[in-house]
Amino acid sequence: MGSRGTELNCPGPRHIAIIMDGNGRWAARRGLSPSAGHKAGVERIRDLLTACRSRGVEALTLFAFSSENWQRPPKEVELLMSLFHSYLRKEARRMRDEGVRLRVIGRRDRFSSRLQRAIEEAEEITRDCDQGDLVIAADYGGRWDIAQAARRLAEEVTRGERSLDAIDEDAVDSHIQLADLPPVDLLIRSSGEQRISNFILWQAAYSELFFTDTLWPDFDEAALDEAIEVFQQRDRRFGGRAEDDGTAVQA
Ligand code: IPE
Ligand code: IPE
Ligand code: MG
């Protein structure tokens, strides 16, 4: 912050992405199993979505299950799948009533057919909503995302629909998940870890990163406000030079 005080440099984020981490540690501190932490973590989502909407955030993307999380103990994976299923069944109608469009990104073929159906139904129920977007990344990996975009471009070339010269950043971007939403302005990770863990690698190229020690089940409105406040004090330069940064005279 320095001499800037609380002066705001940029408007609020239009798109926030969150790595919801720390459920296991939250539970362990209470002598509980990781499952209890995951249950408490899911409970955070509803209020967070409401809080985001009231702060003018248009899109919220949540990392719920990474492509590497299959390595967790089978009982934990089972519990996470069942929480995901009941979340979709319970929340889709509420989201529709609030005008929020739900989308799930990631591989789907490793989910049970019951869960795949619940995903499709939830997306269908909220399909025409236009008051905001909630994206759940499940069995998602940033490397998978880039690879599937590459495969789709290769298919277009094979079918003669695209020339090799027409493979550029915009072409990749158009096949990457979230391409139709505003860019991810702010990427938050809870629990104190400071890594991306294979989340949105391509999309986060110019996201502002915010790490907090707060564990996910404790992440409340005040935590969100802190992240947004810090974001608004950042200088986003996108590789350029801010007009008033004092270097113009020497240039
Ligand atoms: C995040 O919480 C939720 C998932 C990865 C599904 P963790 O379960 O990773 O919590 P910690 O990191 O063990 O505290
Ligand atoms: C990242 O958390 C994935 C989600 C929050 C869904 P992890 O707990 O799996 O990440 P690592 O293992 O600490 O990198
Ligand atoms: Mg973790």
mmCIF file of C-alpha atoms and ligand atoms in Angstrom:
data_model
loop_
_atom_site.group_PDB
_atom_site.id
_atom_site.type_symbol
_atom_site.label_atom_id
_atom_site.label_comp_id
_atom_site.label_asym_id
_atom_site.label_seq_id
_atom_site.Cartn_x
_atom_site.Cartn_y
_atom_site.Cartn_z
ATOM 1 C CA MET A 1 0.000 0.000 0.000
ATOM 2 C CA GLY A 2 2.767 2.460 0.937
ATOM 3 C CA SER A 3 1.901 6.125 0.607
ATOM 4 C CA ARG A 4 -1.110 5.253 -1.450
ATOM 5 C CA GLY A 5 -3.236 4.708 1.639
ATOM 6 C CA THR A 6 -6.561 3.256 0.690
ATOM 7 C CA GLU A 7 -6.776 4.967 -2.684
ATOM 8 C CA LEU A 8 -8.422 2.597 -5.163
ATOM 9 C CA ASN A 9 -6.613 1.896 -8.391
ATOM 10 C CA CYS A 10 -9.119 -0.311 -10.126
ATOM 11 C CA PRO A 11 -12.822 -1.100 -10.043
ATOM 12 C CA GLY A 12 -14.068 -4.242 -8.320
ATOM 13 C CA PRO A 13 -13.394 -7.629 -9.927
ATOM 14 C CA ARG A 14 -15.914 -8.845 -12.509
ATOM 15 C CA HIS A 15 -14.766 -12.454 -12.250
ATOM 16 C CA ILE A 16 -13.352 -14.104 -9.120
ATOM 17 C CA ALA A 17 -11.916 -17.621 -9.028
ATOM 18 C CA ILE A 18 -11.262 -19.420 -5.757
ATOM 19 C CA ILE A 19 -9.159 -22.424 -4.798
ATOM 20 C CA MET A 20 -11.232 -23.566 -1.835
ATOM 21 C CA ASP A 21 -8.478 -25.144 0.242
ATOM 22 C CA GLY A 22 -8.120 -26.013 3.922
ATOM 23 C CA ASN A 23 -11.138 -28.202 4.697
ATOM 24 C CA GLY A 24 -8.933 -31.024 6.013
ATOM 25 C CA ARG A 25 -6.958 -28.772 8.348
ATOM 26 C CA TRP A 26 -10.118 -27.054 9.569
ATOM 27 C CA ALA A 27 -11.518 -30.455 10.533
ATOM 28 C CA ALA A 28 -8.250 -31.748 12.022
ATOM 29 C CA ARG A 29 -8.094 -28.744 14.364
ATOM 30 C CA ARG A 30 -11.442 -29.836 15.730
ATOM 31 C CA GLY A 31 -10.493 -33.495 15.990
ATOM 32 C CA LEU A 32 -12.829 -34.300 13.099
ATOM 33 C CA SER A 33 -12.399 -36.271 9.873
ATOM 34 C CA PRO A 34 -11.741 -34.460 6.552
ATOM 35 C CA SER A 35 -15.341 -35.229 5.584
ATOM 36 C CA ALA A 36 -16.623 -32.902 8.288
ATOM 37 C CA GLY A 37 -14.417 -30.182 6.822
ATOM 38 C CA HIS A 38 -15.760 -30.779 3.322
ATOM 39 C CA LYS A 39 -19.339 -30.568 4.611
ATOM 40 C CA ALA A 40 -18.584 -27.291 6.372
ATOM 41 C CA GLY A 41 -16.840 -26.060 3.217
ATOM 42 C CA VAL A 42 -19.847 -26.655 0.974
ATOM 43 C CA GLU A 43 -21.985 -24.643 3.377
ATOM 44 C CA ARG A 44 -19.848 -21.585 2.591
ATOM 45 C CA ILE A 45 -20.744 -21.478 -1.068
ATOM 46 C CA ARG A 46 -24.317 -20.209 -0.888
ATOM 47 C CA ASP A 47 -23.498 -17.097 1.171
ATOM 48 C CA LEU A 48 -20.389 -16.428 -0.840
ATOM 49 C CA LEU A 49 -22.340 -16.451 -4.086
ATOM 50 C CA THR A 50 -24.867 -14.007 -2.639
ATOM 51 C CA ALA A 51 -22.074 -11.783 -1.305
ATOM 52 C CA CYS A 52 -20.337 -11.772 -4.695
ATOM 53 C CA ARG A 53 -23.508 -10.809 -6.479
ATOM 54 C CA SER A 54 -24.232 -7.949 -4.097
ATOM 55 C CA ARG A 55 -20.710 -6.654 -4.771
ATOM 56 C CA GLY A 56 -21.207 -6.578 -8.517
ATOM 57 C CA VAL A 57 -19.151 -9.690 -9.292
ATOM 58 C CA GLU A 58 -20.543 -11.186 -12.487
ATOM 59 C CA ALA A 59 -18.842 -14.573 -12.426
ATOM 60 C CA LEU A 60 -17.537 -16.829 -9.665
ATOM 61 C CA THR A 61 -15.449 -19.899 -10.485
ATOM 62 C CA LEU A 62 -14.817 -22.402 -7.694
ATOM 63 C CA PHE A 63 -12.192 -25.156 -7.693
ATOM 64 C CA ALA A 64 -14.047 -28.032 -6.040
ATOM 65 C CA PHE A 65 -12.128 -31.140 -7.114
ATOM 66 C CA SER A 66 -8.890 -31.282 -9.057
ATOM 67 C CA SER A 67 -7.885 -33.958 -11.541
ATOM 68 C CA GLU A 68 -5.271 -34.975 -8.953
ATOM 69 C CA ASN A 69 -7.776 -35.270 -6.084
ATOM 70 C CA TRP A 70 -8.675 -38.807 -7.248
ATOM 71 C CA GLN A 71 -5.535 -39.769 -5.341
ATOM 72 C CA ARG A 72 -7.312 -39.104 -2.040
ATOM 73 C CA PRO A 73 -8.496 -42.107 0.030
ATOM 74 C CA PRO A 74 -11.523 -43.759 -1.651
ATOM 75 C CA LYS A 75 -13.838 -42.947 1.284
ATOM 76 C CA GLU A 76 -12.990 -39.251 1.015
ATOM 77 C CA VAL A 77 -13.485 -39.236 -2.766
ATOM 78 C CA GLU A 78 -16.836 -40.960 -2.297
ATOM 79 C CA LEU A 79 -17.936 -38.363 0.242
ATOM 80 C CA LEU A 80 -16.839 -35.504 -2.052
ATOM 81 C CA MET A 81 -18.815 -37.001 -4.954
ATOM 82 C CA SER A 82 -21.899 -37.410 -2.813
ATOM 83 C CA LEU A 83 -21.617 -33.817 -1.511
ATOM 84 C CA PHE A 84 -21.283 -32.573 -5.083
ATOM 85 C CA HIS A 85 -24.363 -34.549 -6.118
ATOM 86 C CA SER A 86 -26.537 -33.287 -3.265
ATOM 87 C CA TYR A 87 -25.285 -29.729 -3.778
ATOM 88 C CA LEU A 88 -26.417 -29.801 -7.413
ATOM 89 C CA ARG A 89 -29.763 -31.339 -6.522
ATOM 90 C CA LYS A 90 -30.417 -28.868 -3.721
ATOM 91 C CA GLU A 91 -29.089 -25.636 -5.171
ATOM 92 C CA ALA A 92 -29.931 -25.642 -8.889
ATOM 93 C CA ARG A 93 -33.511 -24.435 -8.419
ATOM 94 C CA ARG A 94 -32.489 -21.791 -5.940
ATOM 95 C CA MET A 95 -29.920 -20.549 -8.450
ATOM 96 C CA ARG A 96 -32.485 -20.442 -11.206
ATOM 97 C CA ASP A 97 -34.785 -18.404 -8.956
ATOM 98 C CA GLU A 98 -31.935 -15.983 -8.384
ATOM 99 C CA GLY A 99 -31.037 -15.833 -12.074
ATOM 100 C CA VAL A 100 -27.639 -17.504 -11.730
ATOM 101 C CA ARG A 101 -26.427 -19.760 -14.518
ATOM 102 C CA LEU A 102 -24.521 -22.816 -13.311
ATOM 103 C CA ARG A 103 -21.809 -24.515 -15.304
ATOM 104 C CA VAL A 104 -19.450 -27.356 -14.470
ATOM 105 C CA ILE A 105 -16.024 -27.468 -16.123
ATOM 106 C CA GLY A 106 -13.643 -30.417 -16.219
ATOM 107 C CA ARG A 107 -13.700 -34.006 -17.397
ATOM 108 C CA ARG A 108 -17.008 -35.708 -16.849
ATOM 109 C CA ASP A 109 -16.342 -39.238 -17.982
ATOM 110 C CA ARG A 110 -14.811 -40.324 -14.676
ATOM 111 C CA PHE A 111 -17.951 -39.394 -12.715
ATOM 112 C CA SER A 112 -20.750 -41.902 -12.136
ATOM 113 C CA SER A 113 -23.582 -41.705 -14.656
ATOM 114 C CA ARG A 114 -25.854 -40.549 -11.802
ATOM 115 C CA LEU A 115 -23.576 -37.600 -11.092
ATOM 116 C CA GLN A 116 -23.193 -36.819 -14.790
ATOM 117 C CA ARG A 117 -26.989 -36.671 -15.040
ATOM 118 C CA ALA A 118 -27.252 -34.362 -12.033
ATOM 119 C CA ILE A 119 -24.697 -32.023 -13.641
ATOM 120 C CA GLU A 120 -26.608 -31.955 -16.916
ATOM 121 C CA GLU A 121 -29.905 -31.333 -15.127
ATOM 122 C CA ALA A 122 -28.503 -28.486 -13.024
ATOM 123 C CA GLU A 123 -27.034 -26.843 -16.118
ATOM 124 C CA GLU A 124 -30.290 -27.306 -17.986
ATOM 125 C CA ILE A 125 -32.408 -25.842 -15.176
ATOM 126 C CA THR A 126 -30.293 -22.653 -15.047
ATOM 127 C CA ARG A 127 -29.493 -22.446 -18.761
ATOM 128 C CA ASP A 128 -31.421 -19.250 -19.525
ATOM 129 C CA CYS A 129 -30.334 -17.342 -16.429
ATOM 130 C CA ASP A 130 -28.496 -14.105 -17.116
ATOM 131 C CA GLN A 131 -27.940 -12.427 -13.747
ATOM 132 C CA GLY A 132 -24.569 -14.028 -13.048
ATOM 133 C CA ASP A 133 -22.477 -17.156 -13.544
ATOM 134 C CA LEU A 134 -21.354 -19.787 -11.078
ATOM 135 C CA VAL A 135 -18.742 -22.162 -12.470
ATOM 136 C CA ILE A 136 -17.747 -25.290 -10.577
ATOM 137 C CA ALA A 137 -14.438 -26.827 -11.605
ATOM 138 C CA ALA A 138 -14.651 -30.547 -10.857
ATOM 139 C CA ASP A 139 -12.232 -33.190 -12.113
ATOM 140 C CA TYR A 140 -10.628 -30.121 -13.602
ATOM 141 C CA GLY A 141 -6.958 -29.525 -14.332
ATOM 142 C CA GLY A 142 -5.423 -26.537 -16.073
ATOM 143 C CA ARG A 143 -3.200 -28.834 -18.136
ATOM 144 C CA TRP A 144 -6.209 -30.897 -19.192
ATOM 145 C CA ASP A 145 -7.919 -27.674 -20.247
ATOM 146 C CA ILE A 146 -5.006 -26.611 -22.481
ATOM 147 C CA ALA A 147 -4.689 -30.141 -23.898
ATOM 148 C CA GLN A 148 -8.403 -30.358 -24.759
ATOM 149 C CA ALA A 149 -8.189 -26.987 -26.518
ATOM 150 C CA ALA A 150 -5.203 -28.277 -28.527
ATOM 151 C CA ARG A 151 -7.119 -31.431 -29.436
ATOM 152 C CA ARG A 152 -10.106 -29.455 -30.635
ATOM 153 C CA LEU A 153 -7.902 -27.231 -32.787
ATOM 154 C CA ALA A 154 -6.222 -30.319 -34.253
ATOM 155 C CA GLU A 155 -9.656 -31.746 -35.075
ATOM 156 C CA GLU A 156 -10.568 -28.539 -36.902
ATOM 157 C CA VAL A 157 -7.338 -28.726 -38.911
ATOM 158 C CA THR A 158 -7.947 -32.402 -39.716
ATOM 159 C CA ARG A 159 -11.468 -31.620 -40.914
ATOM 160 C CA GLY A 160 -10.084 -28.829 -43.111
ATOM 161 C CA GLU A 161 -11.942 -26.152 -41.152
ATOM 162 C CA ARG A 162 -8.803 -24.379 -39.936
ATOM 163 C CA SER A 163 -5.405 -23.704 -41.455
ATOM 164 C CA LEU A 164 -2.204 -24.152 -39.426
ATOM 165 C CA ASP A 165 -1.603 -20.423 -39.713
ATOM 166 C CA ALA A 166 -4.860 -19.842 -37.894
ATOM 167 C CA ILE A 167 -3.560 -21.470 -34.711
ATOM 168 C CA ASP A 168 -2.680 -18.570 -32.487
ATOM 169 C CA GLU A 169 -3.401 -17.342 -28.971
ATOM 170 C CA ASP A 170 -6.917 -16.231 -29.847
ATOM 171 C CA ALA A 171 -7.664 -19.640 -31.351
ATOM 172 C CA VAL A 172 -6.467 -21.473 -28.233
ATOM 173 C CA ASP A 173 -8.291 -18.987 -26.066
ATOM 174 C CA SER A 174 -11.563 -19.607 -27.860
ATOM 175 C CA HIS A 175 -11.436 -23.291 -26.890
ATOM 176 C CA ILE A 176 -10.296 -22.813 -23.310
ATOM 177 C CA GLN A 177 -12.921 -23.097 -20.578
ATOM 178 C CA LEU A 178 -14.434 -19.776 -19.378
ATOM 179 C CA ALA A 179 -13.626 -18.087 -22.719
ATOM 180 C CA ASP A 180 -17.106 -16.582 -22.873
ATOM 181 C CA LEU A 181 -16.920 -15.016 -19.398
ATOM 182 C CA PRO A 182 -15.060 -11.865 -18.343
ATOM 183 C CA PRO A 183 -11.348 -12.585 -17.682
ATOM 184 C CA VAL A 184 -10.546 -13.843 -14.177
ATOM 185 C CA ASP A 185 -9.546 -10.619 -12.418
ATOM 186 C CA LEU A 186 -8.896 -12.054 -8.984
ATOM 187 C CA LEU A 187 -7.684 -15.527 -8.018
ATOM 188 C CA ILE A 188 -8.005 -16.318 -4.320
ATOM 189 C CA ARG A 189 -6.532 -19.301 -2.489
ATOM 190 C CA SER A 190 -7.465 -20.015 1.099
ATOM 191 C CA SER A 191 -5.508 -22.034 3.700
ATOM 192 C CA GLY A 192 -2.090 -20.391 3.381
ATOM 193 C CA GLU A 193 -0.766 -22.484 0.489
ATOM 194 C CA GLN A 194 0.744 -20.331 -2.233
ATOM 195 C CA ARG A 195 0.470 -22.382 -5.379
ATOM 196 C CA ILE A 196 -1.896 -22.865 -8.300
ATOM 197 C CA SER A 197 -2.207 -26.684 -7.989
ATOM 198 C CA ASN A 198 -3.071 -27.080 -11.679
ATOM 199 C CA PHE A 199 -6.073 -24.727 -11.583
ATOM 200 C CA ILE A 200 -6.732 -22.228 -14.434
ATOM 201 C CA LEU A 201 -3.186 -21.983 -15.846
ATOM 202 C CA TRP A 202 -4.051 -20.243 -19.094
ATOM 203 C CA GLN A 203 -6.815 -17.995 -17.761
ATOM 204 C CA ALA A 204 -4.772 -16.722 -14.804
ATOM 205 C CA ALA A 205 -2.063 -15.149 -16.970
ATOM 206 C CA TYR A 206 -2.969 -11.673 -15.678
ATOM 207 C CA SER A 207 -5.152 -12.469 -12.701
ATOM 208 C CA GLU A 208 -4.269 -10.756 -9.454
ATOM 209 C CA LEU A 209 -3.388 -13.411 -6.878
ATOM 210 C CA PHE A 210 -4.577 -13.220 -3.285
ATOM 211 C CA PHE A 211 -3.507 -15.753 -0.680
ATOM 212 C CA THR A 212 -5.074 -15.878 2.746
ATOM 213 C CA ASP A 213 -4.335 -18.068 5.764
ATOM 214 C CA THR A 214 -8.060 -18.391 6.440
ATOM 215 C CA LEU A 215 -9.188 -21.997 6.023
ATOM 216 C CA TRP A 216 -11.991 -22.461 3.508
ATOM 217 C CA PRO A 217 -14.805 -23.303 5.993
ATOM 218 C CA ASP A 218 -13.997 -19.996 7.765
ATOM 219 C CA PHE A 219 -13.960 -17.924 4.570
ATOM 220 C CA ASP A 220 -16.793 -15.457 5.122
ATOM 221 C CA GLU A 221 -17.993 -12.129 3.770
ATOM 222 C CA ALA A 222 -15.289 -10.237 5.668
ATOM 223 C CA ALA A 223 -12.622 -12.437 4.053
ATOM 224 C CA LEU A 224 -14.123 -11.732 0.644
ATOM 225 C CA ASP A 225 -14.164 -8.003 1.339
ATOM 226 C CA GLU A 226 -10.512 -8.084 2.358
ATOM 227 C CA ALA A 227 -9.592 -9.805 -0.911
ATOM 228 C CA ILE A 228 -11.603 -7.320 -2.980
ATOM 229 C CA GLU A 229 -10.122 -4.366 -1.105
ATOM 230 C CA VAL A 230 -6.564 -5.583 -1.703
ATOM 231 C CA PHE A 231 -7.432 -6.197 -5.350
ATOM 232 C CA GLN A 232 -8.672 -2.642 -5.781
ATOM 233 C CA GLN A 233 -5.375 -1.273 -4.517
ATOM 234 C CA ARG A 234 -3.299 -3.231 -7.002
ATOM 235 C CA ASP A 235 -1.757 -1.581 -10.068
ATOM 236 C CA ARG A 236 -2.708 -3.751 -13.011
ATOM 237 C CA ARG A 237 -0.262 -2.937 -15.769
ATOM 238 C CA PHE A 238 -0.631 -5.910 -18.123
ATOM 239 C CA GLY A 239 2.965 -5.420 -19.207
ATOM 240 C CA GLY A 240 2.535 -1.733 -19.956
ATOM 241 C CA ARG A 241 3.504 1.278 -17.895
ATOM 242 C CA ALA A 242 1.103 3.235 -15.731
ATOM 243 C CA GLU A 243 0.818 6.840 -16.940
ATOM 244 C CA ASP A 244 1.611 8.368 -13.558
ATOM 245 C CA ASP A 245 4.332 6.039 -12.248
ATOM 246 C CA GLY A 246 7.038 8.695 -12.443
ATOM 247 C CA THR A 247 9.193 7.001 -15.114
ATOM 248 C CA ALA A 248 7.901 9.039 -18.069
ATOM 249 C CA VAL A 249 10.597 11.755 -17.685
ATOM 250 C CA GLN A 250 13.483 9.293 -17.984
ATOM 251 C CA ALA A 251 11.967 7.368 -20.851
HETATM 252 C C1 IPE B 1 -9.846 -28.590 -0.155
HETATM 253 O O1 IPE B 1 -9.580 -28.963 1.150
HETATM 254 C C2 IPE B 1 -10.951 -29.415 -0.762
HETATM 255 C C3 IPE B 1 -10.497 -30.374 -1.786
HETATM 256 C C4 IPE B 1 -9.284 -30.489 -2.235
HETATM 257 C C5 IPE B 1 -11.506 -31.233 -2.357
HETATM 258 P P1 IPE B 1 -8.459 -30.012 1.522
HETATM 259 O O2 IPE B 1 -9.100 -31.319 1.800
HETATM 260 O O3 IPE B 1 -7.381 -30.031 0.509
HETATM 261 O O4 IPE B 1 -7.926 -29.379 2.874
HETATM 262 P P2 IPE B 1 -6.441 -29.490 3.438
HETATM 263 O O5 IPE B 1 -5.528 -28.917 2.414
HETATM 264 O O6 IPE B 1 -6.190 -30.946 3.670
HETATM 265 O O7 IPE B 1 -6.494 -28.708 4.692
HETATM 266 C C1 IPE B 2 -6.416 -27.830 -4.702
HETATM 267 O O1 IPE B 2 -6.228 -28.201 -3.390
HETATM 268 C C2 IPE B 2 -7.693 -28.397 -5.221
HETATM 269 C C3 IPE B 2 -8.921 -27.876 -4.625
HETATM 270 C C4 IPE B 2 -9.021 -26.964 -3.693
HETATM 271 C C5 IPE B 2 -10.104 -28.425 -5.160
HETATM 272 P P1 IPE B 2 -5.292 -29.420 -2.985
HETATM 273 O O2 IPE B 2 -5.368 -29.517 -1.502
HETATM 274 O O3 IPE B 2 -5.672 -30.625 -3.759
HETATM 275 O O4 IPE B 2 -3.872 -28.945 -3.471
HETATM 276 P P2 IPE B 2 -2.417 -29.366 -3.034
HETATM 277 O O5 IPE B 2 -2.359 -30.861 -3.029
HETATM 278 O O6 IPE B 2 -2.202 -28.825 -1.648
HETATM 279 O O7 IPE B 2 -1.504 -28.726 -4.016
HETATM 280 MG MG MG B 3 -5.623 -29.027 0.369
#
